CSV table of C-alpha atoms and ligand atoms in Angstrom, one decimal:
chain,number,residue,atom,x,y,z
A,1,MET,CA,127.5,101.2,76.1
A,2,ARG,CA,125.2,98.2,76.5
A,3,THR,CA,122.0,99.1,78.4
A,4,ARG,CA,120.5,96.5,80.6
A,5,LYS,CA,116.9,95.4,79.8
A,6,GLN,CA,114.3,97.1,82.0
A,7,VAL,CA,111.2,95.2,82.9
A,8,TYR,CA,108.4,97.0,84.8
A,9,LEU,CA,106.2,94.5,86.8
A,10,ASP,CA,104.7,97.0,89.2
A,11,TYR,CA,101.5,98.1,87.3
A,12,SER,CA,99.5,97.7,90.6
A,13,ALA,CA,101.5,100.6,92.0
A,14,SER,CA,101.0,102.7,88.9
A,15,THR,CA,100.6,102.6,85.1
A,16,PRO,CA,102.0,104.8,82.4
A,17,VAL,CA,99.6,107.4,80.9
A,18,ASP,CA,98.2,106.1,77.6
A,19,PRO,CA,99.3,108.4,74.8
A,20,ARG,CA,95.7,108.7,73.6
A,21,VAL,CA,94.8,109.9,77.1
A,22,LEU,CA,97.6,112.5,77.1
A,23,ASP,CA,96.4,113.7,73.7
A,24,GLU,CA,92.9,114.2,75.1
A,25,MET,CA,94.3,116.1,78.1
A,26,LEU,CA,96.7,118.5,76.3
A,27,PRO,CA,94.3,121.2,75.2
A,28,TYR,CA,93.2,121.7,78.8
A,29,PHE,CA,96.6,122.9,79.9
A,30,GLY,CA,96.7,125.8,77.4
A,31,GLU,CA,93.9,126.3,75.0
A,32,VAL,CA,91.0,125.7,77.4
A,33,TYR,CA,92.2,127.3,80.6
A,34,GLY,CA,89.1,128.9,82.0
A,35,ASN,CA,87.8,128.0,85.5
A,36,PRO,CA,85.0,125.5,85.0
A,37,SER,CA,83.0,127.4,87.6
A,38,SER,CA,83.3,130.8,85.8
A,39,ALA,CA,80.2,132.1,84.0
A,40,HIS,CA,81.9,133.3,80.8
A,41,ARG,CA,82.6,131.3,77.7
A,42,PHE,CA,86.2,130.4,78.8
A,43,GLY,CA,84.7,128.9,81.9
A,44,ASN,CA,81.9,127.3,79.9
A,45,ARG,CA,84.2,125.4,77.6
A,46,ALA,CA,86.1,123.9,80.6
A,47,GLU,CA,82.8,123.2,82.4
A,48,ARG,CA,81.6,121.3,79.3
A,49,ALA,CA,84.7,119.1,79.3
A,50,VAL,CA,84.3,118.3,83.0
A,51,GLU,CA,80.6,117.5,82.5
A,52,ASP,CA,81.3,115.4,79.4
A,53,ALA,CA,83.9,113.5,81.5
A,54,ARG,CA,81.3,113.0,84.2
A,55,MET,CA,78.8,111.5,81.7
A,56,THR,CA,81.5,109.1,80.4
A,57,VAL,CA,82.3,107.9,83.8
A,58,ALA,CA,78.7,107.6,84.8
A,59,GLY,CA,78.0,105.4,81.7
A,60,ILE,CA,80.7,103.0,82.8
A,61,LEU,CA,79.6,102.9,86.5
A,62,ASN,CA,75.9,102.7,85.4
A,63,CYS,CA,74.9,105.7,87.6
A,64,GLN,CA,73.7,109.2,87.2
A,65,PRO,CA,76.4,111.9,86.3
A,66,SER,CA,75.3,113.7,89.4
A,67,GLU,CA,76.5,110.7,91.5
A,68,VAL,CA,80.1,111.1,90.4
A,69,ILE,CA,82.3,113.3,92.6
A,70,PHE,CA,85.7,114.1,91.3
A,71,THR,CA,88.6,114.1,93.8
A,72,SER,CA,92.4,114.3,93.8
A,73,CYS,CA,93.2,110.6,94.2
A,74,GLY,CA,92.0,107.2,95.5
A,75,THR,CA,93.1,108.1,99.0
A,76,GLU,CA,91.0,111.2,99.1
A,77,SER,CA,88.0,109.3,97.8
A,78,ASP,CA,88.3,106.7,100.6
A,79,ASN,CA,88.7,109.5,103.1
A,80,LEU,CA,85.6,111.3,101.9
A,81,ALA,CA,83.5,108.2,101.8
A,82,ILE,CA,84.4,107.0,105.4
A,83,ARG,CA,84.7,110.3,107.1
A,84,GLY,CA,81.9,111.9,105.2
A,85,ALA,CA,79.4,109.1,105.9
A,86,GLY,CA,80.7,108.7,109.5
A,87,TRP,CA,80.3,112.4,110.4
A,88,SER,CA,76.9,112.6,108.8
A,89,ALA,CA,75.7,109.6,110.7
A,90,ARG,CA,77.0,111.0,114.0
A,91,HIS,CA,75.3,114.4,113.2
A,92,ARG,CA,72.0,112.5,112.7
A,93,GLY,CA,72.5,110.7,116.0
A,94,GLU,CA,72.9,107.3,114.3
A,95,PRO,CA,75.3,104.6,115.6
A,96,SER,CA,79.0,105.6,115.4
A,97,ARG,CA,80.2,102.2,114.2
A,98,LEU,CA,82.2,101.3,111.2
A,99,VAL,CA,82.7,97.7,109.8
A,100,THR,CA,85.7,96.9,107.7
A,101,SER,CA,88.3,94.2,107.0
A,102,PRO,CA,91.9,93.6,108.0
A,103,ILE,CA,93.1,93.7,104.4
A,104,GLU,CA,92.1,97.3,103.5
A,105,HIS,CA,94.5,99.8,101.9
A,106,SER,CA,96.0,102.2,104.5
A,107,ALA,CA,93.8,104.9,102.9
A,108,VAL,CA,90.8,103.1,104.5
A,109,THR,CA,92.5,101.6,107.6
A,110,ASN,CA,94.1,104.8,108.8
A,111,THR,CA,91.0,106.8,108.2
A,112,VAL,CA,88.9,104.3,110.2
A,113,ASN,CA,91.6,104.3,112.9
A,114,GLN,CA,91.5,108.1,113.1
A,115,MET,CA,87.7,108.1,113.4
A,116,SER,CA,88.1,105.7,116.3
A,117,ALA,CA,91.0,107.5,118.1
A,118,LEU,CA,89.8,111.1,117.7
A,119,MET,CA,86.1,110.8,117.5
A,120,GLY,CA,85.3,107.7,119.5
A,121,PHE,CA,83.9,105.6,116.6
A,122,ASP,CA,83.6,101.9,117.3
A,123,THR,CA,85.4,99.8,114.7
A,124,GLU,CA,84.7,96.2,113.8
A,125,ILE,CA,87.0,94.1,111.7
A,126,ALA,CA,85.5,91.2,109.8
A,127,PRO,CA,88.1,88.4,109.5
A,128,VAL,CA,89.3,86.9,106.2
A,129,ASP,CA,90.3,83.4,105.2
A,130,LYS,CA,93.8,82.4,104.1
A,131,PHE,CA,93.1,83.8,100.6
A,132,GLY,CA,91.8,87.1,101.9
A,133,ILE,CA,88.1,86.4,101.3
A,134,VAL,CA,85.9,88.2,103.9
A,135,ASP,CA,84.0,85.7,106.2
A,136,SER,CA,80.5,86.7,105.2
A,137,GLU,CA,78.8,85.1,108.2
A,138,ILE,CA,81.0,87.0,110.7
A,139,PHE,CA,80.5,90.2,108.5
A,140,ALA,CA,76.8,89.7,108.9
A,141,GLU,CA,77.1,89.3,112.7
A,142,LEU,CA,79.0,92.5,112.9
A,143,CYS,CA,76.6,94.4,110.6
A,144,LYS,CA,73.7,93.1,112.7
A,145,ARG,CA,74.9,95.2,115.7
A,146,GLY,CA,74.2,98.3,113.6
A,147,GLY,CA,76.5,101.0,112.3
A,148,ALA,CA,77.0,103.8,109.8
A,149,LEU,CA,79.0,102.2,107.2
A,150,ALA,CA,80.8,99.1,106.0
A,151,SER,CA,83.9,99.5,103.8
A,152,ILE,CA,85.4,96.5,102.1
A,153,ILE,CA,88.1,96.5,99.4
A,154,TYR,CA,86.9,95.2,96.0
A,155,ALA,CA,90.3,93.7,94.9
A,156,SER,CA,93.3,93.5,97.2
A,157,ASN,CA,96.3,95.5,96.3
A,158,GLU,CA,98.6,93.0,98.0
A,159,LEU,CA,96.8,89.6,97.4
A,160,GLY,CA,94.9,90.4,94.2
A,161,THR,CA,91.9,88.6,95.7
A,162,ILE,CA,88.5,89.7,94.6
A,163,GLN,CA,85.6,89.9,97.1
A,164,ASP,CA,82.0,88.9,96.5
A,165,LEU,CA,80.8,92.5,96.7
A,166,PRO,CA,77.1,91.9,95.7
A,167,LEU,CA,76.8,89.5,98.6
A,168,LEU,CA,78.6,91.8,101.1
A,169,SER,CA,76.5,94.8,100.0
A,170,GLN,CA,73.3,92.9,100.4
A,171,ILE,CA,74.3,91.9,104.0
A,172,ALA,CA,75.3,95.5,104.9
A,173,HIS,CA,72.0,96.8,103.5
A,174,ALA,CA,70.0,94.1,105.3
A,175,HIS,CA,71.2,95.7,108.5
A,176,ASP,CA,70.9,99.4,107.4
A,177,LEU,CA,74.6,100.0,106.9
A,178,LEU,CA,75.9,102.0,103.9
A,179,MET,CA,78.3,100.0,101.8
A,180,HIS,CA,81.5,101.6,100.5
A,181,THR,CA,84.2,99.8,98.4
A,182,ASP,CA,87.7,100.8,97.6
A,183,ALA,CA,87.8,99.7,93.9
A,184,VAL,CA,91.1,101.4,93.2
A,185,GLN,CA,92.8,98.2,92.1
A,186,ALA,CA,89.7,96.9,90.3
A,187,GLY,CA,89.4,100.0,88.1
A,188,GLY,CA,90.0,99.3,84.5
A,189,GLN,CA,89.7,95.5,85.0
A,190,LEU,CA,86.6,94.4,86.9
A,191,ASP,CA,82.9,95.2,86.5
A,192,LEU,CA,82.2,98.7,88.0
A,193,ASP,CA,78.4,98.6,87.5
A,194,VAL,CA,77.3,100.0,90.9
A,195,GLU,CA,73.8,98.5,90.5
A,196,ARG,CA,75.2,95.0,90.1
A,197,LEU,CA,77.7,95.5,92.9
A,198,GLY,CA,75.0,97.0,95.1
A,199,VAL,CA,77.4,99.6,96.6
A,200,ASP,CA,76.5,103.1,97.9
A,201,MET,CA,80.0,104.5,97.4
A,202,LEU,CA,82.9,103.4,95.3
A,203,SER,CA,86.5,104.9,95.0
A,204,LEU,CA,88.6,104.9,91.9
A,205,SER,CA,92.0,106.4,91.0
A,206,ALA,CA,93.1,107.1,87.4
A,207,HIS,CA,96.7,106.2,87.6
A,208,LYS,CA,95.8,102.5,88.0
A,209,PHE,CA,94.2,102.4,84.6
A,210,TYR,CA,96.6,104.3,82.3
A,211,GLY,CA,95.3,107.7,83.4
A,212,PRO,CA,97.3,110.5,85.2
A,213,LYS,CA,98.3,110.4,88.8
A,214,GLY,CA,96.6,112.9,91.2
A,215,VAL,CA,93.0,112.4,90.1
A,216,GLY,CA,90.3,110.1,91.4
A,217,LEU,CA,86.6,109.9,91.9
A,218,LEU,CA,84.0,108.7,94.4
A,219,TYR,CA,80.6,107.4,93.3
A,220,VAL,CA,78.0,108.6,95.8
A,221,LYS,CA,74.5,107.2,95.6
A,222,ASP,CA,71.9,109.8,95.0
A,223,GLY,CA,70.3,111.1,98.2
A,224,LEU,CA,73.2,110.1,100.4
A,225,GLU,CA,74.5,112.8,102.8
A,226,LEU,CA,78.3,113.1,103.1
A,227,ALA,CA,79.9,115.8,105.3
A,228,PRO,CA,82.7,117.2,103.1
A,229,SER,CA,86.2,116.4,104.2
A,230,GLN,CA,87.4,119.4,102.2
A,231,SER,CA,85.1,122.5,102.6
A,232,GLY,CA,85.2,125.7,100.6
A,233,GLY,CA,83.2,126.6,97.5
A,234,GLY,CA,80.1,124.5,96.6
A,235,HIS,CA,81.8,122.3,94.0
A,236,GLU,CA,80.7,118.7,93.5
A,237,HIS,CA,77.4,119.3,95.2
A,238,GLY,CA,79.1,120.7,98.2
A,239,MET,CA,80.9,117.4,98.9
A,240,ARG,CA,84.3,118.3,97.6
A,241,ALA,CA,85.3,121.9,97.3
A,242,GLY,CA,88.2,123.1,95.0
A,243,THR,CA,88.6,124.2,91.4
A,244,HIS,CA,88.2,121.3,89.1
A,245,ASN,CA,91.4,119.9,87.6
A,246,THR,CA,90.0,119.9,84.1
A,247,ALA,CA,92.9,118.3,82.2
A,248,PHE,CA,93.2,115.4,84.7
A,249,ILE,CA,89.4,114.8,84.9
A,250,VAL,CA,89.3,114.7,81.1
A,251,GLY,CA,92.2,112.3,81.2
A,252,MET,CA,90.7,110.0,83.8
A,253,ALA,CA,87.4,109.7,81.8
A,254,LYS,CA,89.3,108.9,78.6
A,255,ALA,CA,91.4,106.3,80.3
A,256,LEU,CA,88.4,104.6,81.9
A,257,GLU,CA,86.5,104.7,78.6
A,258,LEU,CA,89.5,103.0,76.8
A,259,ALA,CA,89.9,100.5,79.5
A,260,TYR,CA,86.3,99.3,79.2
A,261,ASP,CA,86.2,99.6,75.4
A,262,GLU,CA,89.3,97.4,75.2
A,263,ASN,CA,88.5,95.3,78.3
A,264,ASP,CA,88.3,91.9,76.7
A,265,GLY,CA,91.6,92.1,74.9
A,266,ARG,CA,93.4,93.8,77.8
A,267,LEU,CA,92.2,91.2,80.3
A,268,ARG,CA,93.2,88.3,78.0
A,269,HIS,CA,96.7,89.7,77.7
A,270,PHE,CA,97.0,90.5,81.4
A,271,ALA,CA,95.8,87.0,82.4
A,272,LYS,CA,98.2,85.3,79.9
A,273,MET,CA,101.2,87.2,81.2
A,274,ARG,CA,100.2,86.7,84.8
A,275,ASP,CA,99.7,83.0,84.3
A,276,HIS,CA,103.2,82.6,82.7
A,277,LEU,CA,104.7,84.5,85.5
A,278,ILE,CA,102.9,82.4,88.2
A,279,GLN,CA,103.7,79.1,86.5
A,280,GLY,CA,107.3,80.0,85.9
A,281,ILE,CA,107.9,81.1,89.5
A,282,LEU,CA,106.2,78.1,91.0
A,283,ASP,CA,108.2,75.8,88.6
A,284,ARG,CA,111.6,77.5,89.1
A,285,LEU,CA,111.6,78.6,92.8
A,286,SER,CA,111.2,75.9,95.3
A,287,CYS,CA,110.7,78.5,98.0
A,288,ALA,CA,107.7,80.1,96.3
A,289,GLU,CA,104.1,79.8,97.3
A,290,LEU,CA,101.3,81.7,95.6
A,291,SER,CA,99.6,84.2,98.0
A,292,GLY,CA,96.0,85.3,97.5
A,293,HIS,CA,93.2,83.4,95.9
A,294,PRO,CA,94.2,81.0,93.1
A,295,ASN,CA,91.3,82.0,90.8
A,296,ARG,CA,89.4,84.9,92.2
A,297,ARG,CA,92.2,87.3,91.6
A,298,LEU,CA,92.9,90.3,89.4
A,299,PRO,CA,94.0,89.4,85.9
A,300,SER,CA,97.1,91.6,86.3
A,301,HIS,CA,98.2,90.4,89.7
A,302,ALA,CA,100.7,87.8,90.9
A,303,SER,CA,101.8,87.5,94.5
A,304,PHE,CA,104.0,85.1,96.4
A,305,ILE,CA,105.5,84.2,99.7
A,306,LEU,CA,109.2,83.3,99.0
A,307,HIS,CA,109.9,81.3,102.2
A,308,GLY,CA,113.3,82.2,103.7
A,309,ILE,CA,113.9,85.2,101.5
A,310,ASP,CA,114.0,88.8,102.7
A,311,ALA,CA,111.7,90.5,100.2
A,312,ASN,CA,113.2,94.0,100.6
A,313,ALA,CA,116.7,92.6,99.9
A,314,LEU,CA,115.3,90.8,96.9
A,315,MET,CA,113.7,94.0,95.6
A,316,MET,CA,117.1,95.7,95.6
A,317,HIS,CA,118.7,92.8,93.7
A,318,LEU,CA,115.9,92.8,91.2
A,319,ASP,CA,116.1,96.5,90.7
A,320,MET,CA,119.9,96.3,90.1
A,321,LEU,CA,119.2,93.7,87.4
A,322,GLY,CA,116.5,95.8,85.8
A,323,VAL,CA,113.3,94.3,87.2
A,324,ALA,CA,110.8,96.4,89.1
A,325,GLY,CA,108.4,94.7,91.5
A,326,SER,CA,107.1,95.3,95.0
A,327,SER,CA,107.5,93.7,98.3
A,328,GLY,CA,103.8,94.0,99.1
A,329,SER,CA,102.0,97.3,99.0
A,330,ALA,CA,103.8,100.1,97.1
A,331,CYS,CA,103.3,102.4,100.0
A,332,LYS,CA,105.3,100.1,102.2
A,333,THR,CA,108.4,99.8,99.9
A,334,GLY,CA,111.4,100.2,102.1
A,335,ASN,CA,109.5,99.6,105.2
A,336,PRO,CA,111.0,96.6,107.0
A,337,GLU,CA,107.8,95.9,109.0
A,338,PRO,CA,106.0,92.7,108.0
A,339,SER,CA,102.9,93.3,105.8
A,340,ASP,CA,99.8,93.6,108.0
A,341,ILE,CA,97.8,92.1,105.2
A,342,LEU,CA,99.9,89.0,104.9
A,343,LEU,CA,99.7,88.7,108.7
A,344,ALA,CA,95.9,89.0,108.6
A,345,VAL,CA,95.6,86.0,106.2
A,346,GLY,CA,97.7,83.9,108.6
A,347,TYR,CA,101.3,84.1,107.5
A,348,SER,CA,104.0,84.3,110.2
A,349,GLU,CA,106.1,87.5,110.7
A,350,ASP,CA,109.0,86.0,108.7
A,351,GLU,CA,106.7,84.9,105.9
A,352,ALA,CA,105.0,88.3,105.9
A,353,LYS,CA,108.5,89.8,105.3
A,354,SER,CA,109.0,87.6,102.2
A,355,GLY,CA,106.0,88.7,100.1
A,356,LEU,CA,106.6,89.5,96.5
A,357,ARG,CA,104.1,91.2,94.2
A,358,LEU,CA,104.6,91.3,90.5
A,359,SER,CA,101.9,92.9,88.4
A,360,VAL,CA,101.6,93.0,84.6
A,361,GLY,CA,100.2,95.5,82.2
A,362,MET,CA,99.5,96.5,78.6
A,363,GLN,CA,103.2,96.9,77.8
A,364,THR,CA,104.3,93.5,79.3
A,365,SER,CA,105.6,91.0,76.7
A,366,GLU,CA,106.5,87.3,76.8
A,367,ASP,CA,110.1,88.4,76.5
A,368,ASP,CA,109.7,90.5,79.7
A,369,ILE,CA,108.4,87.6,81.6
A,370,SER,CA,111.2,85.3,80.5
A,371,TYR,CA,113.8,87.9,81.5
A,372,ALA,CA,112.1,88.5,84.8
A,373,LEU,CA,112.0,84.8,85.6
A,374,ASP,CA,115.8,84.4,84.8
A,375,VAL,CA,116.6,87.4,87.0
A,376,LEU,CA,114.4,86.3,89.8
A,377,GLU,CA,116.0,82.8,89.8
A,378,THR,CA,119.5,84.3,89.9
A,379,ALA,CA,118.6,86.8,92.7
A,380,VAL,CA,116.9,84.2,94.9
A,381,ASP,CA,119.8,81.8,94.4
A,382,LYS,CA,122.2,84.5,95.4
A,383,LEU,CA,120.3,85.5,98.5
A,384,GLY,CA,119.8,81.9,99.5
A,385,LYS,CA,123.6,81.3,99.2
A,386,LEU,CA,124.4,84.4,101.2
A,387,LYS,CA,122.0,83.4,104.0
A,388,ARG,CA,123.6,79.9,104.2
A,389,GLU,CA,127.1,81.4,104.3
A,390,MET,CA,126.1,83.8,107.1
A,391,ALA,CA,124.3,81.2,109.2
A,392,PRO,CA,126.1,80.4,112.4
B,1,LIG,N1,93.4,102.0,97.5
B,1,LIG,C1,94.1,101.0,96.9
B,1,LIG,C2,93.5,99.6,97.0
B,1,LIG,C3,95.3,101.2,96.3
B,1,LIG,O1,96.0,100.3,95.8
B,1,LIG,C4,95.8,102.6,96.3
B,1,LIG,C5,97.1,102.9,95.7
B,1,LIG,O2,98.0,102.1,95.7
B,1,LIG,C6,95.0,103.6,96.9
B,1,LIG,C7,93.8,103.2,97.5
B,1,LIG,C8,95.4,105.0,96.9
B,1,LIG,O3,95.2,105.6,95.7
B,1,LIG,P1,96.0,106.9,95.3
B,1,LIG,O4,97.4,106.5,95.0
B,1,LIG,O5,95.3,107.5,94.1
B,1,LIG,O6,95.9,107.8,96.4
């Protein structure tokens, strides 16, 4: 039987675990099974692995190992940063205000919304331009009114756009707000040096950089008080209770280390594949417009508005033809609502339902891009024809 070619272009949703990462993890499922918090030698071996992983991560983030808090995913890291800092500020009697942007991942947006709905926090949303860049002057105006925390996404999961974080951090600090960034999409690609970025907290998730799903971290600047969103034992300086997931923490550190050891080569490959994809789509599909910033974008990320095309229907056609992409954020796949993020950068409802995100990775080849372009052209033609036939 002839099997159809399969092309995965959804690396922004998740990446496969690098075999070198898996090798590093395997001993911690069987051989080294002690609880890292136990005082005996079984526990000590596991604890050493967790602490070595913390050192590795700290080296890449340019922070102290004690400033790295291990969590179960990027979502949890965002929740801990926002709720933890918000609650602590409230406890100290400081202003209950949060400043964010309209293009955050739902892990940030829904946490901020919950703080507002259940706990009466004021929320300010700094607008973005058509590329998704935060308006720094309005951001400064909003920070000037005071608050506990600003949270701005480093690189957009839907648009690929990269923010000027050093500038935004400087503005937030000038008005005594803490600065958190959701760097989940940036992890493995962009500079994560917390000193250069100027942030107080930064969220990462391992499955975006060829590590396992279900493990993440939050950088928390030394001295910062965070109310734990998960209480229990005193793990992670009392900020995140729960027995350490040794194997996954080890895997995350290895994946991050490999990503930055091999950063130049990986980014060159990503950008080359991405640029072929962008050029091919703009040349071959007259309905296509690039969304997000033309230059300040993630090397792995291509996103488009396909005017007049229903992106969810397109996704199904592409899937049947062996190409995996996304109609916006992965979390929204199958959701017929227009993307809030595309609406926020000024697209109409119809346009916001025609967003396509294709993201490349280490395994993407020239051949994959050629195949995806052919399939995309066929599927868009078919959908266009169907639409014309069904028009009254
Ligand atoms: N933040 C961003 C920008 C993301 O893209 C994602 C996942 O897609 C998350 C947070 C959530 O990360 P996790 O899947 O590890 O919960």
